[in-house]
mmCIF file of N, CA and C in Angstrom:
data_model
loop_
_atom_site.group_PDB
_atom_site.id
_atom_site.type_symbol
_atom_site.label_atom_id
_atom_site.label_comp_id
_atom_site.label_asym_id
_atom_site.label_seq_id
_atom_site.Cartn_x
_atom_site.Cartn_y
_atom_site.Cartn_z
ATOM 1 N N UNK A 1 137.275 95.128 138.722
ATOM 2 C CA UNK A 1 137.839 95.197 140.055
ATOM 3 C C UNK A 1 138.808 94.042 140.243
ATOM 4 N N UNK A 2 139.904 94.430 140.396
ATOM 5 C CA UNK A 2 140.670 93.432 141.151
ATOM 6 C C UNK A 2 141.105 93.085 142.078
ATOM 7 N N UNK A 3 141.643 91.787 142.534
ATOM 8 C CA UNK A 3 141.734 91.275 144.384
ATOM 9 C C UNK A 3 143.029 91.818 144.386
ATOM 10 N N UNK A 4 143.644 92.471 145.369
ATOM 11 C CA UNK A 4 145.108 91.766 145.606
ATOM 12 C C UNK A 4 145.429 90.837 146.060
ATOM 13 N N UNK A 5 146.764 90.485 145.289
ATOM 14 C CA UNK A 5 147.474 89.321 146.091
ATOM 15 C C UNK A 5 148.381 89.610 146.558
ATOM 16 N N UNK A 6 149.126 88.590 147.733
ATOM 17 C CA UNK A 6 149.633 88.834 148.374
ATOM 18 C C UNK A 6 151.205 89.322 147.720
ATOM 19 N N UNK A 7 151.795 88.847 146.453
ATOM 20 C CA UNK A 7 152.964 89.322 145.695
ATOM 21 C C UNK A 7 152.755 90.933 145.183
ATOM 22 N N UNK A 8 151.513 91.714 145.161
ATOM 23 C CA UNK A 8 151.338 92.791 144.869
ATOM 24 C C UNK A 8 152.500 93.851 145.675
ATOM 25 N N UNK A 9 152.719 94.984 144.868
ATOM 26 C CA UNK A 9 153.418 95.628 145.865
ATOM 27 C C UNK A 9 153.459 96.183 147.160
ATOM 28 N N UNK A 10 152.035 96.309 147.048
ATOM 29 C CA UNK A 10 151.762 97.392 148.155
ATOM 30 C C UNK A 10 151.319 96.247 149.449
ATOM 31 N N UNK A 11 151.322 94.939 149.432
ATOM 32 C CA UNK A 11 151.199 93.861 150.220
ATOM 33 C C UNK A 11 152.577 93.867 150.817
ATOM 34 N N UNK A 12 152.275 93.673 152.676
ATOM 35 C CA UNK A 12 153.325 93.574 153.423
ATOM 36 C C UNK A 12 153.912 92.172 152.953
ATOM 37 N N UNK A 13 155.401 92.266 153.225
ATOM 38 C CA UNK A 13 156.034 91.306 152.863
ATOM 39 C C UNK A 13 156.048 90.131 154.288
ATOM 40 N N UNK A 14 156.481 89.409 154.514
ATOM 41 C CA UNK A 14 156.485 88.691 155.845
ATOM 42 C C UNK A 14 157.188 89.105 156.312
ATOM 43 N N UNK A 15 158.711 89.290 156.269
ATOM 44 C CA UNK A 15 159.552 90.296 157.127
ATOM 45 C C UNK A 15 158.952 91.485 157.761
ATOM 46 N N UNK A 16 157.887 92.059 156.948
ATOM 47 C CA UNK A 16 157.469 93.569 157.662
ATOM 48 C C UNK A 16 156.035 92.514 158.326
ATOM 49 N N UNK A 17 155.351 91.484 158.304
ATOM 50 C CA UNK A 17 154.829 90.725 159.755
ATOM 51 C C UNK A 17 155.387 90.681 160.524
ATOM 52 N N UNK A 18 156.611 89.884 160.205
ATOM 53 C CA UNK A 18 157.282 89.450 161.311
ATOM 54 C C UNK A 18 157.790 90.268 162.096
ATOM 55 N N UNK A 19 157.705 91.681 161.295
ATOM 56 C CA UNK A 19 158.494 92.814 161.974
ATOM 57 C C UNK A 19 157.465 93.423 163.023
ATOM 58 N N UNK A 20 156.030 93.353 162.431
ATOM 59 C CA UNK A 20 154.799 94.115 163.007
ATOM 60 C C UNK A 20 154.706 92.998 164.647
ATOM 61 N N UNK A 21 154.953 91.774 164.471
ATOM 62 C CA UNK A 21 154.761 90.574 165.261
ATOM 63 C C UNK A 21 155.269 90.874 166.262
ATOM 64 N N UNK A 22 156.931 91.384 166.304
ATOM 65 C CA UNK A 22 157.680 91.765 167.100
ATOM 66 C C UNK A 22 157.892 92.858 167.779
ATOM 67 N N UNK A 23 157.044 94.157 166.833
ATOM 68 C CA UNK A 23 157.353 95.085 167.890
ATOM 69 C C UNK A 23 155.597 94.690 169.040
ATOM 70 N N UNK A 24 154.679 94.200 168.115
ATOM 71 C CA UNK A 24 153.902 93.618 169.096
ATOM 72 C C UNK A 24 153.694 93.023 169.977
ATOM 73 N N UNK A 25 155.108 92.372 170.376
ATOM 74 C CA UNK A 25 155.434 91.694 171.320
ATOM 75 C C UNK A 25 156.231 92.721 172.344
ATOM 76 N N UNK A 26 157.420 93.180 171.890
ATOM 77 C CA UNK A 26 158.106 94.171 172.502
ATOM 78 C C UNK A 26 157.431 95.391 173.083
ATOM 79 N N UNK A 27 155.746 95.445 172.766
ATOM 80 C CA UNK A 27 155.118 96.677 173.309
ATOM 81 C C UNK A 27 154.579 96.146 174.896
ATOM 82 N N UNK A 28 154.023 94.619 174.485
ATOM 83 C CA UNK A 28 154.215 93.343 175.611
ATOM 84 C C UNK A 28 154.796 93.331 176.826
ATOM 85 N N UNK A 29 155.801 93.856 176.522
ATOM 86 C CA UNK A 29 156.846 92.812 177.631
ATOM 87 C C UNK A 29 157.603 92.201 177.087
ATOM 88 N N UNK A 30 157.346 91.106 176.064
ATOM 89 C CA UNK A 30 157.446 89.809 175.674
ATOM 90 C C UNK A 30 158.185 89.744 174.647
ATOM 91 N N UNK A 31 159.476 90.229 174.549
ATOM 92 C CA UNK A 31 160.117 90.577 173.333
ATOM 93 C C UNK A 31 160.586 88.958 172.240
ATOM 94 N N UNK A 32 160.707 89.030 171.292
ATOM 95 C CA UNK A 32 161.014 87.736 170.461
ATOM 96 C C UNK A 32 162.464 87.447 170.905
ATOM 97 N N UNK A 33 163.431 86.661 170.828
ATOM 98 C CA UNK A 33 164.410 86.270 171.238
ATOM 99 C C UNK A 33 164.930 85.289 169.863
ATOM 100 N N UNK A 34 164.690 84.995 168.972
ATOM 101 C CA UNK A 34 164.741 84.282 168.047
ATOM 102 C C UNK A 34 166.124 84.622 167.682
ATOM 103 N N UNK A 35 167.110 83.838 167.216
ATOM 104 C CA UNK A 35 168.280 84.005 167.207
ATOM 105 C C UNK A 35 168.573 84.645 165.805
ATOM 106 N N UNK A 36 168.077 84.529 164.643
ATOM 107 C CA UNK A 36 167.855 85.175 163.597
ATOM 108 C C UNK A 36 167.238 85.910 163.282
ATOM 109 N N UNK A 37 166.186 86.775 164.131
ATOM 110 C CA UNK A 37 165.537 87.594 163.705
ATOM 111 C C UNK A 37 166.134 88.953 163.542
ATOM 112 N N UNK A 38 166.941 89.288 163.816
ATOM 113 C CA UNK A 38 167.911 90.307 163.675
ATOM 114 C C UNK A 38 167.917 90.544 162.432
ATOM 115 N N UNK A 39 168.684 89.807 161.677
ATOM 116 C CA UNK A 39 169.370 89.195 160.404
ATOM 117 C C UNK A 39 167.748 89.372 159.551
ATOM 118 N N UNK A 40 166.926 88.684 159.949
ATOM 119 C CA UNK A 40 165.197 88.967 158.999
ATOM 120 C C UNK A 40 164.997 90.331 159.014
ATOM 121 N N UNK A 41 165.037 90.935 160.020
ATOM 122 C CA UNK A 41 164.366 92.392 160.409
ATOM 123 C C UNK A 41 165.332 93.557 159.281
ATOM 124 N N UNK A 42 166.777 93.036 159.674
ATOM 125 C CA UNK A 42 167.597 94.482 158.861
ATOM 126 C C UNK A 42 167.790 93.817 157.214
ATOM 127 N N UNK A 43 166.625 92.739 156.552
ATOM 128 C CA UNK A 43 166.509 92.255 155.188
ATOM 129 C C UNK A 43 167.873 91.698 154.786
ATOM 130 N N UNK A 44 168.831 91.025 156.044
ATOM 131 C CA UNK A 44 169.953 90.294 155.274
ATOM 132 C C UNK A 44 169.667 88.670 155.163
ATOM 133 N N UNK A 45 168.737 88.287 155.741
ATOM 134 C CA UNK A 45 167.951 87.162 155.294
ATOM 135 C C UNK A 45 166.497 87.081 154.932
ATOM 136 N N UNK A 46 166.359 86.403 154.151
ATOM 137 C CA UNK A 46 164.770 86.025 153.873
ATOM 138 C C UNK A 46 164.601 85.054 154.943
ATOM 139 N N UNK A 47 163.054 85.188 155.214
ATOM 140 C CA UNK A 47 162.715 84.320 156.614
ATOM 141 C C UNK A 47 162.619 82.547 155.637
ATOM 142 N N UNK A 48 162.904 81.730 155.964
ATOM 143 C CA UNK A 48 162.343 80.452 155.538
ATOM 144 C C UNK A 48 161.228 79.966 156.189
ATOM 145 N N UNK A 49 160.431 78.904 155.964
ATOM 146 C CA UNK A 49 159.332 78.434 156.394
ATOM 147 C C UNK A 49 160.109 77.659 157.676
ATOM 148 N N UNK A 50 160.848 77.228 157.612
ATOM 149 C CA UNK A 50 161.344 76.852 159.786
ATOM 150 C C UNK A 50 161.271 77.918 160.264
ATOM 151 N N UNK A 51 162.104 79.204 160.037
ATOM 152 C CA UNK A 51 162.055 80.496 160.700
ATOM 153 C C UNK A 51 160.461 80.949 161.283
ATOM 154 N N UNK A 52 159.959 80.951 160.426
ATOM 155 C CA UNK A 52 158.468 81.666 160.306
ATOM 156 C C UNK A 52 157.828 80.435 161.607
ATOM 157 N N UNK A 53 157.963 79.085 161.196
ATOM 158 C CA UNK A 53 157.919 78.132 161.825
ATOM 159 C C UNK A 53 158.363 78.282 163.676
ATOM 160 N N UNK A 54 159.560 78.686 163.469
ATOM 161 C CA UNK A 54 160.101 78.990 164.970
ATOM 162 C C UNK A 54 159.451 80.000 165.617
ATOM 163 N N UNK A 55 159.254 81.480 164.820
ATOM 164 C CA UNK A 55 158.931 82.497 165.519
ATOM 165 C C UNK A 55 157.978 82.696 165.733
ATOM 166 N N UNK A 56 157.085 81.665 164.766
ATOM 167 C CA UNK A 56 155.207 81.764 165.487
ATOM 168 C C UNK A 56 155.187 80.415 166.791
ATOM 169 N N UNK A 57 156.095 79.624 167.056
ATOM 170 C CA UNK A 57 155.982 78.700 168.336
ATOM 171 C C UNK A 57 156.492 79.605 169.295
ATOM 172 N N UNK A 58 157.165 80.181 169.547
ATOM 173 C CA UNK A 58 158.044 80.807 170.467
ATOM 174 C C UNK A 58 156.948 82.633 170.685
ATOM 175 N N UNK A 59 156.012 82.424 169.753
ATOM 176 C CA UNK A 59 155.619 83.767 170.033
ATOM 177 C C UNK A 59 153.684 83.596 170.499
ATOM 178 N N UNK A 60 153.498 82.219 170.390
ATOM 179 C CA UNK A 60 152.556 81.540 170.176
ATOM 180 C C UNK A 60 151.252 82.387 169.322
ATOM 181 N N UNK A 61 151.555 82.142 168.288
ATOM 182 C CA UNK A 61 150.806 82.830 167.436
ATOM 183 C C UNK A 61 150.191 81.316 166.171
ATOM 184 N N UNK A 62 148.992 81.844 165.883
ATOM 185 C CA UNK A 62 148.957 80.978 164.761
ATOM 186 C C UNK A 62 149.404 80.965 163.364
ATOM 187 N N UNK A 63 149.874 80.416 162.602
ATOM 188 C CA UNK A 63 149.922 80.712 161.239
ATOM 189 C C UNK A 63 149.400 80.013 160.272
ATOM 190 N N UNK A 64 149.139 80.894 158.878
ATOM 191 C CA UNK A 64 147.974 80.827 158.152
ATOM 192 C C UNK A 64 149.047 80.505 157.065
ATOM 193 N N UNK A 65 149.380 79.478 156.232
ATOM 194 C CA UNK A 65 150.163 79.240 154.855
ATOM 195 C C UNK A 65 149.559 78.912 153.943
ATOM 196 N N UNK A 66 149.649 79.662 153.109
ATOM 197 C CA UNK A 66 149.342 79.686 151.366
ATOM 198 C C UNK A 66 150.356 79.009 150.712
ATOM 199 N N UNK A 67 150.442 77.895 150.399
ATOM 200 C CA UNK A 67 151.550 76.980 149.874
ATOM 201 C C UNK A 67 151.304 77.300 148.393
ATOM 202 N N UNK A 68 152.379 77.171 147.322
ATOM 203 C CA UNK A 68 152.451 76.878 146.047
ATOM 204 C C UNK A 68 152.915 75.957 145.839
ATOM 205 N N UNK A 69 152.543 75.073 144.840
ATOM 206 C CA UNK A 69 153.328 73.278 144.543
ATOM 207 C C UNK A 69 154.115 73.940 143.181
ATOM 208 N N UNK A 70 155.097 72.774 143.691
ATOM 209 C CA UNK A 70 156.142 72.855 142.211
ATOM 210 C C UNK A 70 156.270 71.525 142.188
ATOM 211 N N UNK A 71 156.571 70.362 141.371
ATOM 212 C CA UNK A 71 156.958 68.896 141.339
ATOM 213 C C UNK A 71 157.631 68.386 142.527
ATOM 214 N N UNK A 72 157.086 67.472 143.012
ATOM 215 C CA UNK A 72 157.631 67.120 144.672
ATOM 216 C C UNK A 72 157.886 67.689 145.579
ATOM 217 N N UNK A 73 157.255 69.434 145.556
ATOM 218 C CA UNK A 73 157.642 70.141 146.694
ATOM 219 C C UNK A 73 157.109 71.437 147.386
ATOM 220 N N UNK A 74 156.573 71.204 148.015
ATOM 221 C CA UNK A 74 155.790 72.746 148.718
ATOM 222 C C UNK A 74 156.669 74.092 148.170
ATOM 223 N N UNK A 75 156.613 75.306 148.342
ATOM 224 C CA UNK A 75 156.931 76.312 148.276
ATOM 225 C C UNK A 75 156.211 77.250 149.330
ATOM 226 N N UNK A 76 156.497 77.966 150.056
ATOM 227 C CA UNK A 76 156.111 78.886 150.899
ATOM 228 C C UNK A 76 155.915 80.488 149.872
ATOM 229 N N UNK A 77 154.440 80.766 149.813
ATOM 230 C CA UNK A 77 154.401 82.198 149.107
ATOM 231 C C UNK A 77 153.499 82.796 149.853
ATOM 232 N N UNK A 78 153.227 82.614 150.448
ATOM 233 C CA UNK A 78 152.654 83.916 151.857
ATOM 234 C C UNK A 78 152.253 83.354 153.202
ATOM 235 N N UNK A 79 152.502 84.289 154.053
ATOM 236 C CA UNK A 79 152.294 83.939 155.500
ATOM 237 C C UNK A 79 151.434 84.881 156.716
ATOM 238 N N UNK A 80 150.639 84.530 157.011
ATOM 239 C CA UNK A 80 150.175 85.505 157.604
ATOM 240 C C UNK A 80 150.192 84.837 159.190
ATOM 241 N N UNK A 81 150.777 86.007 160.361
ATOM 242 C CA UNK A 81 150.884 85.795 161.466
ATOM 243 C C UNK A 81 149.769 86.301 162.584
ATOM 244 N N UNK A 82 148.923 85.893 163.164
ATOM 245 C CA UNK A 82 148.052 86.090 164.062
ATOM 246 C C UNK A 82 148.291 85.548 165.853
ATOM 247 N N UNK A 83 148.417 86.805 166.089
ATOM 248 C CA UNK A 83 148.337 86.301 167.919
ATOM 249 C C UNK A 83 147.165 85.774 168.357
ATOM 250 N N UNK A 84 147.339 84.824 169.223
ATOM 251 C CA UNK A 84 146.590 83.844 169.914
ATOM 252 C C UNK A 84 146.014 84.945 171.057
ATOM 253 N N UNK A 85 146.380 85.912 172.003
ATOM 254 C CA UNK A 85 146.916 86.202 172.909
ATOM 255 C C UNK A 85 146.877 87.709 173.264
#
């Protein structure tokens, strides 16, 4: 038996969180306003860890990071977004 991980295919990517995040908000009331999320949503950017950073303060949600180390430096390899709310 094996676990998945989060790089597996069939694992949502963070864009499709961030995407689930937002229409969860937009069912709300409470639509995201994030000035880049546009640009995340239609896959012409990858979210960065500020992004992900911004849109869980502004959406007040918690987030859960799975860091990978490389020599002197974090790496962001999965994110999982949870409403407070």
């Amino acid at each position: 038996m094996t676990t998945p991980t989060p790089s597996s295919a069939s694992a949502p990517t963070i864009a499709d969180r961030i995407r689930t995040l937002a229409e969860r908000r937009d069912a709300l009331g409470r639509p995201l306003v994030y000035e880049h999320l546009p640009a995340i949503l239609d896959g012409s950017r990858l979210p960065s860890s500020l992004d992900i950073a911004l849109i869980a303060t502004e959406a007040d949600v918690l987030v859960e990071l799975l860091l990978g180390t490389r020599p002197r430096r974090a790496v962001l390899t999965y994110a999982d977004l949870w409403m407070l709310r």
